[in-house]
XYZ file of N, CA, C and O in Angstrom:
588
model
N 24.160 -74.385 91.970
C 23.573 -73.264 92.544
C 22.828 -72.391 91.627
O 23.434 -72.019 90.525
N 21.664 -72.055 91.867
C 20.813 -71.198 90.997
C 20.369 -69.857 91.736
O 20.072 -69.920 92.891
N 20.449 -68.811 90.954
C 20.060 -67.491 91.392
C 18.587 -67.303 91.118
O 18.089 -67.716 89.980
N 17.867 -66.731 92.045
C 16.436 -66.431 91.761
C 16.007 -65.175 92.579
O 16.671 -64.824 93.592
N 15.058 -64.442 92.077
C 14.608 -63.279 92.858
C 13.808 -63.795 94.121
O 13.182 -64.858 94.074
N 13.872 -63.034 95.146
C 13.159 -63.286 96.327
C 12.416 -61.974 96.838
O 12.922 -60.946 96.622
N 11.254 -62.185 97.367
C 10.523 -61.012 97.992
C 11.170 -60.697 99.314
O 11.777 -61.472 100.019
N 11.018 -59.425 99.658
C 11.618 -58.927 100.896
C 11.143 -59.800 102.114
O 11.978 -60.133 103.051
N 9.863 -60.208 102.146
C 9.383 -60.924 103.311
C 10.176 -62.194 103.453
O 10.517 -62.724 104.541
N 10.368 -62.921 102.264
C 11.000 -64.189 102.248
C 12.478 -63.997 102.685
O 13.058 -64.758 103.505
N 13.230 -62.946 102.213
C 14.492 -62.667 102.454
C 14.676 -62.303 103.990
O 15.654 -62.886 104.646
N 13.748 -61.521 104.510
C 13.779 -61.140 105.934
C 13.588 -62.361 106.833
O 14.250 -62.505 107.823
N 12.748 -63.329 106.395
C 12.572 -64.567 107.165
C 13.743 -65.385 107.287
O 14.166 -65.877 108.268
N 14.460 -65.429 106.134
C 15.791 -66.133 106.136
C 16.820 -65.419 106.957
O 17.513 -66.125 107.708
N 16.864 -64.193 106.943
C 17.837 -63.364 107.765
C 17.520 -63.619 109.235
O 18.400 -63.948 110.062
N 16.245 -63.629 109.610
C 15.773 -63.863 111.005
C 16.319 -65.266 111.474
O 16.707 -65.474 112.641
N 16.323 -66.203 110.605
C 16.729 -67.589 110.975
C 18.183 -67.744 110.998
O 18.704 -68.469 111.870
N 18.997 -67.139 110.088
C 20.407 -67.526 109.932
C 21.377 -66.426 110.236
O 22.548 -66.821 110.360
N 20.993 -65.084 110.329
C 22.055 -64.130 110.379
C 22.549 -64.040 111.752
O 21.851 -64.064 112.805
N 23.893 -63.940 111.946
C 24.584 -63.998 113.284
C 24.302 -62.781 114.126
O 24.179 -62.836 115.406
N 24.233 -61.567 113.507
C 24.152 -60.290 114.377
C 23.254 -59.274 113.850
O 23.147 -58.192 114.442
N 22.591 -59.459 112.712
C 21.617 -58.368 112.268
C 20.185 -58.877 112.110
O 19.991 -60.028 111.982
N 19.345 -57.928 112.256
C 17.853 -58.206 112.138
C 17.421 -57.969 110.788
O 18.128 -57.339 109.946
N 16.172 -58.336 110.475
C 15.654 -58.025 109.107
C 15.571 -56.522 108.922
O 15.642 -55.693 109.806
N 15.510 -56.188 107.662
C 15.452 -54.708 107.187
C 14.044 -54.297 106.967
O 13.147 -55.197 106.791
N 13.792 -53.005 106.808
C 12.433 -52.478 106.693
C 12.120 -52.337 105.233
O 10.964 -52.393 104.878
N 13.103 -51.956 104.388
C 12.801 -51.748 102.981
C 13.988 -52.130 102.208
O 15.113 -52.493 102.696
N 13.867 -52.158 100.823
C 14.919 -52.570 99.972
C 14.637 -52.115 98.548
O 13.537 -51.624 98.225
N 15.623 -52.190 97.741
C 15.485 -52.002 96.248
C 15.104 -53.332 95.566
O 14.194 -53.379 94.681
N 15.886 -54.350 95.939
C 15.539 -55.669 95.461
C 16.326 -56.711 96.390
O 17.224 -56.396 97.098
N 15.903 -57.966 96.180
C 16.582 -59.072 96.886
C 16.749 -60.156 95.914
O 16.032 -60.445 94.994
N 17.857 -60.918 96.199
C 18.238 -62.051 95.395
C 18.449 -63.267 96.297
O 19.006 -63.069 97.385
N 18.089 -64.382 95.843
C 18.334 -65.710 96.605
C 19.172 -66.659 95.789
O 19.247 -66.528 94.572
N 19.854 -67.483 96.510
C 20.484 -68.613 95.861
C 19.905 -69.949 96.369
O 19.709 -70.022 97.579
N 19.722 -70.879 95.478
C 19.192 -72.066 95.939
C 19.967 -73.324 95.437
O 20.589 -73.251 94.379
N 19.940 -74.378 96.130
C 20.652 -75.699 95.782
C 19.553 -76.658 95.871
O 18.786 -76.890 96.853
N 19.254 -77.418 94.782
C 18.243 -78.463 94.621
C 16.905 -78.010 95.057
O 16.165 -78.659 95.751
N 16.655 -76.746 94.598
C 15.379 -76.158 94.945
C 15.114 -75.610 96.296
O 13.926 -75.126 96.561
N 16.157 -75.664 97.138
C 16.010 -75.245 98.562
C 16.845 -73.892 98.652
O 17.941 -73.850 98.286
N 16.280 -72.829 99.272
C 16.934 -71.579 99.401
C 18.016 -71.753 100.535
O 17.800 -72.246 101.590
N 19.225 -71.367 100.165
C 20.405 -71.439 100.998
C 21.056 -70.152 101.328
O 21.961 -70.060 102.105
N 20.628 -69.061 100.638
C 21.127 -67.796 101.026
C 20.338 -66.625 100.361
O 19.614 -66.866 99.345
N 20.509 -65.502 100.899
C 19.760 -64.230 100.357
C 20.764 -63.115 100.464
O 21.619 -62.979 101.401
N 20.561 -62.089 99.597
C 21.188 -60.744 99.703
C 20.069 -59.704 99.486
O 19.205 -59.924 98.625
N 20.097 -58.716 100.325
C 19.102 -57.635 100.241
C 19.860 -56.355 99.934
O 20.808 -56.022 100.682
N 19.423 -55.647 98.881
C 20.063 -54.461 98.440
C 19.167 -53.295 98.609
O 17.999 -53.393 98.180
N 19.659 -52.194 99.086
C 18.847 -50.951 99.311
C 19.614 -49.710 98.997
O 20.732 -49.857 98.495
N 19.040 -48.570 99.370
C 19.713 -47.345 99.228
C 20.684 -47.321 100.336
O 20.604 -47.985 101.390
N 21.825 -46.566 100.138
C 22.886 -46.446 101.157
C 22.288 -45.830 102.440
O 21.459 -44.894 102.394
N 22.720 -46.380 103.620
C 22.275 -45.793 104.839
C 22.913 -44.485 105.171
O 22.306 -43.629 105.766
N 24.109 -44.289 104.654
C 24.839 -42.988 104.828
C 24.258 -42.048 103.815
O 24.328 -42.244 102.531
N 23.742 -40.953 104.315
C 23.118 -39.939 103.418
C 24.163 -39.322 102.410
O 23.967 -38.808 101.397
N 25.473 -39.406 102.823
C 26.568 -38.894 102.064
C 26.801 -39.702 100.828
O 27.387 -39.284 99.746
N 26.456 -41.043 100.883
C 26.665 -41.956 99.790
C 25.357 -42.072 98.872
O 25.419 -42.556 97.852
N 24.270 -41.527 99.419
C 23.030 -41.701 98.665
C 22.900 -40.631 97.592
O 22.186 -39.668 97.676
N 23.581 -40.971 96.440
C 23.556 -40.049 95.270
C 22.688 -40.397 94.095
O 22.732 -39.848 93.151
N 21.912 -41.536 94.346
C 20.962 -41.952 93.282
C 21.725 -42.943 92.350
O 21.013 -43.668 91.505
N 23.013 -43.065 92.431
C 23.747 -44.002 91.560
C 24.480 -45.102 92.339
O 25.193 -45.903 91.924
N 24.334 -45.038 93.707
C 25.016 -45.966 94.655
C 23.966 -46.689 95.384
O 22.951 -46.248 95.902
N 24.181 -48.000 95.475
C 23.302 -48.935 96.305
C 24.187 -49.573 97.396
O 25.351 -49.441 97.357
N 23.437 -50.189 98.288
C 24.178 -50.830 99.488
C 23.640 -52.186 99.713
O 22.484 -52.417 99.718
N 24.599 -53.200 99.837
C 24.098 -54.487 100.249
C 23.877 -54.411 101.821
O 24.790 -54.175 102.584
N 22.574 -54.465 102.127
C 22.136 -54.271 103.504
C 22.302 -55.604 104.274
O 22.720 -55.496 105.464
N 22.120 -56.638 103.682
C 22.245 -58.000 104.299
C 22.741 -59.046 103.262
O 22.186 -59.014 102.190
N 23.664 -59.892 103.734
C 24.013 -61.057 102.904
C 24.044 -62.140 103.940
O 24.785 -62.114 104.950
N 23.319 -63.199 103.708
C 23.079 -64.237 104.760
C 22.992 -65.549 104.029
O 22.207 -65.734 103.147
N 23.677 -66.594 104.429
C 23.547 -67.941 104.015
C 23.396 -68.879 105.148
O 23.658 -68.527 106.319
N 23.085 -70.126 104.771
C 23.023 -71.238 105.848
C 24.405 -71.888 105.966
O 24.490 -72.929 106.583
N 25.441 -71.288 105.337
C 26.749 -71.911 105.387
C 27.199 -72.592 104.174
O 28.313 -73.118 104.106
N 26.293 -72.714 103.151
C 26.637 -73.381 101.894
C 27.873 -72.743 101.256
O 27.901 -71.498 101.090
N 28.758 -73.464 100.916
C 30.031 -73.079 100.336
C 29.821 -72.220 99.086
O 29.064 -72.625 98.166
N 30.514 -71.096 98.956
C 30.506 -70.156 97.822
C 29.145 -69.434 97.577
O 29.021 -68.739 96.608
N 28.215 -69.616 98.485
C 26.933 -68.943 98.348
C 27.052 -67.484 98.473
O 26.438 -66.678 97.717
N 27.828 -66.990 99.432
C 27.993 -65.510 99.594
C 28.625 -64.947 98.374
O 28.113 -63.859 97.946
N 29.617 -65.432 97.786
C 30.300 -64.933 96.657
C 29.289 -64.816 95.478
O 29.204 -63.904 94.771
N 28.571 -65.904 95.309
C 27.454 -66.000 94.281
C 26.479 -64.890 94.508
O 26.126 -64.178 93.446
N 26.004 -64.623 95.654
C 25.045 -63.593 95.997
C 25.539 -62.173 95.747
O 24.933 -61.363 95.180
N 26.733 -61.838 96.329
C 27.454 -60.544 96.057
C 27.535 -60.334 94.452
O 27.289 -59.178 94.008
N 27.905 -61.305 93.752
C 28.141 -61.154 92.387
C 26.748 -60.916 91.593
O 26.687 -60.052 90.805
N 25.822 -61.665 92.020
C 24.403 -61.491 91.434
C 23.889 -60.172 91.743
O 23.222 -59.458 90.917
N 24.075 -59.682 93.046
C 23.529 -58.429 93.379
C 24.239 -57.301 92.604
O 23.506 -56.363 92.105
N 25.460 -57.337 92.491
C 26.111 -56.371 91.564
C 25.786 -56.341 90.171
O 25.512 -55.270 89.597
N 25.618 -57.545 89.658
C 25.214 -57.624 88.249
C 23.804 -57.065 88.064
O 23.568 -56.317 87.140
N 22.890 -57.316 88.930
C 21.489 -56.744 88.926
C 21.573 -55.292 89.105
O 20.843 -54.555 88.356
N 22.368 -54.848 89.978
C 22.440 -53.331 90.260
C 22.887 -52.627 89.072
O 22.477 -51.569 88.640
N 23.945 -53.137 88.398
C 24.517 -52.469 87.275
C 23.492 -52.434 86.089
O 23.353 -51.473 85.469
N 22.720 -53.552 85.959
C 21.687 -53.620 85.021
C 20.535 -52.502 85.159
O 19.955 -52.040 84.309
N 20.443 -52.116 86.398
C 19.446 -51.123 86.827
C 20.001 -49.706 86.665
O 19.321 -48.763 86.913
N 21.315 -49.577 86.400
C 21.925 -48.328 86.191
C 22.845 -47.823 87.342
O 23.292 -46.698 87.338
N 22.884 -48.651 88.422
C 23.819 -48.219 89.487
C 25.277 -48.238 89.132
O 25.634 -49.222 88.347
N 26.010 -47.330 89.564
C 27.474 -47.242 89.186
C 28.383 -47.662 90.326
O 29.542 -47.770 90.149
N 27.841 -47.715 91.548
C 28.617 -48.088 92.702
C 27.800 -48.843 93.681
O 26.601 -48.656 93.823
N 28.436 -49.777 94.366
C 27.757 -50.580 95.376
C 28.644 -50.664 96.560
O 29.914 -50.923 96.462
N 28.118 -50.410 97.772
C 28.982 -50.551 98.968
C 28.302 -51.535 99.903
O 27.146 -51.855 99.852
N 29.098 -51.977 100.930
C 28.656 -52.815 101.921
C 29.658 -52.751 103.077
O 30.740 -52.236 102.812
N 29.300 -53.279 104.184
C 30.232 -53.182 105.335
C 30.381 -54.557 106.015
O 29.413 -55.377 106.049
N 31.631 -54.758 106.532
C 31.824 -55.982 107.432
C 32.284 -55.509 108.796
O 32.872 -54.405 108.848
N 32.003 -56.264 109.801
C 32.473 -55.893 111.141
C 33.887 -56.365 111.331
O 34.456 -57.234 110.660
N 34.513 -55.662 112.317
C 35.855 -56.082 112.706
C 35.986 -57.556 112.999
O 35.037 -58.156 113.637
N 36.961 -58.135 112.306
C 37.147 -59.572 112.536
C 36.597 -60.413 111.370
O 36.954 -61.598 111.241
N 35.844 -59.816 110.550
C 35.269 -60.545 109.366
C 36.235 -60.304 108.161
O 36.492 -59.112 107.828
N 36.779 -61.321 107.601
C 37.841 -61.120 106.518
C 37.390 -60.570 105.220
O 38.190 -60.010 104.464
N 36.151 -60.732 104.749
C 35.608 -60.256 103.527
C 36.130 -61.084 102.290
O 36.227 -60.540 101.239
N 36.407 -62.297 102.503
C 36.893 -63.204 101.432
C 35.866 -63.285 100.347
O 36.300 -63.204 99.161
N 34.559 -63.470 100.631
C 33.544 -63.573 99.557
C 33.453 -62.198 98.839
O 33.197 -62.124 97.628
N 33.613 -61.066 99.582
C 33.656 -59.706 98.887
C 34.784 -59.613 97.854
O 34.559 -59.167 96.763
N 35.958 -60.029 98.364
C 37.120 -59.894 97.414
C 36.936 -60.806 96.162
O 37.248 -60.421 95.066
N 36.367 -62.013 96.408
C 36.091 -62.957 95.325
C 35.105 -62.397 94.352
O 35.070 -62.802 93.180
N 34.292 -61.495 94.795
C 33.274 -60.938 93.959
C 33.596 -59.588 93.310
O 32.851 -58.959 92.676
N 34.899 -59.082 93.545
C 35.361 -57.989 92.948
C 35.339 -56.712 93.786
O 35.701 -55.646 93.395
N 34.795 -56.798 95.033
C 34.786 -55.705 95.941
C 36.238 -55.412 96.496
O 36.965 -56.285 96.611
N 36.364 -54.126 96.792
C 37.701 -53.777 97.397
C 37.373 -53.037 98.674
O 36.399 -52.319 98.814
N 38.329 -53.025 99.624
C 38.174 -52.375 100.978
C 38.519 -50.923 100.618
O 39.468 -50.538 100.021
N 37.542 -50.089 101.053
C 37.697 -48.651 100.660
C 37.855 -47.757 101.943
O 38.242 -46.550 101.766
N 37.543 -48.081 103.075
C 37.489 -47.270 104.223
C 37.296 -48.059 105.561
O 36.597 -49.146 105.521
N 37.806 -47.594 106.636
C 37.556 -48.098 107.970
C 36.670 -47.131 108.714
O 36.915 -45.860 108.583
N 35.673 -47.596 109.281
C 34.709 -46.676 110.051
C 34.870 -46.994 111.550
O 34.709 -48.164 111.923
N 35.086 -46.020 112.276
C 35.320 -46.157 113.753
C 33.960 -46.674 114.373
O 32.831 -46.243 113.905
N 34.074 -47.322 115.423
C 32.888 -47.741 116.221
C 32.161 -46.528 116.861
O 32.834 -45.670 117.383
N 30.884 -46.424 116.652
C 30.211 -45.319 117.352
C 28.732 -45.783 117.659
O 28.191 -46.659 116.986
N 28.172 -45.220 118.642
C 26.819 -45.622 119.038
C 25.818 -44.926 118.084
O 26.049 -43.796 117.563
N 24.744 -45.613 117.667
C 23.702 -45.007 116.843
C 22.732 -44.153 117.658
O 21.840 -43.559 117.157
N 22.856 -44.209 118.971
C 21.836 -43.504 119.843
C 22.076 -41.979 119.819
O 23.214 -41.498 119.861
N 21.026 -41.291 119.486
C 21.129 -39.775 119.402
C 19.850 -39.377 120.132
O 18.865 -40.073 120.318
N 19.778 -38.090 120.603
C 18.534 -37.570 121.265
C 17.320 -37.638 120.479
O 16.235 -37.871 120.963
N 17.422 -37.526 119.120
C 16.236 -37.625 118.311
C 15.901 -39.002 117.813
O 14.845 -39.219 117.256
N 16.834 -39.927 117.976
C 16.613 -41.302 117.550
C 17.361 -42.268 118.505
O 18.462 -42.573 118.426
N 16.434 -42.762 119.518
C 17.002 -43.560 120.595
C 17.314 -44.915 120.198
O 16.463 -45.543 119.379
N 18.427 -45.489 120.623
C 18.752 -46.903 120.395
C 19.297 -47.457 121.690
O 19.528 -46.743 122.702
N 19.375 -48.771 121.699
C 19.784 -49.472 122.874
C 21.279 -49.182 123.083
O 22.089 -49.587 122.242
N 21.596 -48.548 124.218
C 23.043 -48.276 124.540
C 23.762 -49.479 124.898
O 25.041 -49.416 125.058
N 23.224 -50.580 125.224
C 23.830 -51.806 125.563
C 24.529 -52.518 124.315
O 25.399 -53.349 124.575
N 24.076 -52.260 123.213
C 24.654 -52.903 121.987
C 25.965 -52.116 121.756
O 26.090 -50.991 121.371
N 26.992 -52.831 121.931
C 28.355 -52.302 121.770
C 28.727 -52.242 120.230
O 28.659 -53.240 119.527
N 29.112 -51.051 119.722
C 29.350 -50.980 118.418
C 30.779 -51.616 118.055
O 31.519 -51.714 118.901
N 30.968 -51.851 116.820
C 32.188 -52.394 116.367
C 32.842 -51.585 115.205
O 32.071 -51.036 114.468
N 34.088 -51.685 115.079
C 34.700 -50.953 114.004
C 34.332 -51.729 112.629
O 34.211 -52.919 112.696
N 34.058 -50.999 111.648
C 33.584 -51.636 110.404
C 34.502 -51.302 109.189
O 35.071 -50.195 109.199
N 34.575 -52.139 108.266
C 35.219 -51.839 106.992
C 34.230 -51.689 105.846
O 33.299 -52.446 105.735
N 34.323 -50.650 105.067
C 33.511 -50.415 103.921
C 34.113 -50.998 102.769
O 35.345 -50.865 102.481
N 33.291 -51.783 101.997
C 33.715 -52.426 100.799
C 32.982 -51.772 99.600
O 31.816 -51.285 99.765
N 33.583 -51.679 98.461
C 33.049 -50.977 97.293
C 33.339 -51.636 96.036
O 34.486 -52.266 95.850
N 32.447 -51.541 95.120
C 32.749 -52.007 93.778
C 32.109 -50.967 92.795
O 31.007 -50.406 93.114
N 32.759 -50.587 91.750
C 32.329 -49.538 90.846
C 32.317 -50.071 89.423
O 33.029 -50.932 89.035
N 31.397 -49.409 88.676
C 31.302 -49.646 87.255
C 32.122 -48.499 86.534
O 31.878 -47.433 86.798
N 32.989 -48.950 85.644
C 33.714 -47.826 84.911
C 33.391 -47.818 83.547
O 34.119 -47.415 82.640
N 32.088 -48.150 83.227
C 31.579 -48.078 81.816
C 31.450 -46.674 81.338
O 31.116 -45.739 81.913
């Protein structure tokens, strides 16, 4: 398995093909891919935290991690994303899993469970969303640099 940079357009195309429940993202800080025998088998997209309370300039968020099912690809991507983020000066990285997702790849990459977030609708009067999309409880995962 080899790590390589990927452009957002390529990462989003991969997410559109393989992600179970999320759509492509609009922007990012950087994206990383993992390939086997020259073929892309997974991507991770890292951006600013979606929560304004976490957006301190030193925290990034894994917005999408998506593979075609290749064994250990998720762990490799999470590790590569954190290594790249640390090299850029980030001190903290967060991501979320939905209820029922065990987070095994996150644990293997050094992330720890840090909070449970209650299910809530994203629909607000100033920002309309589809009310038919049922929200799920999420777990926030975090990894920190203690340098």
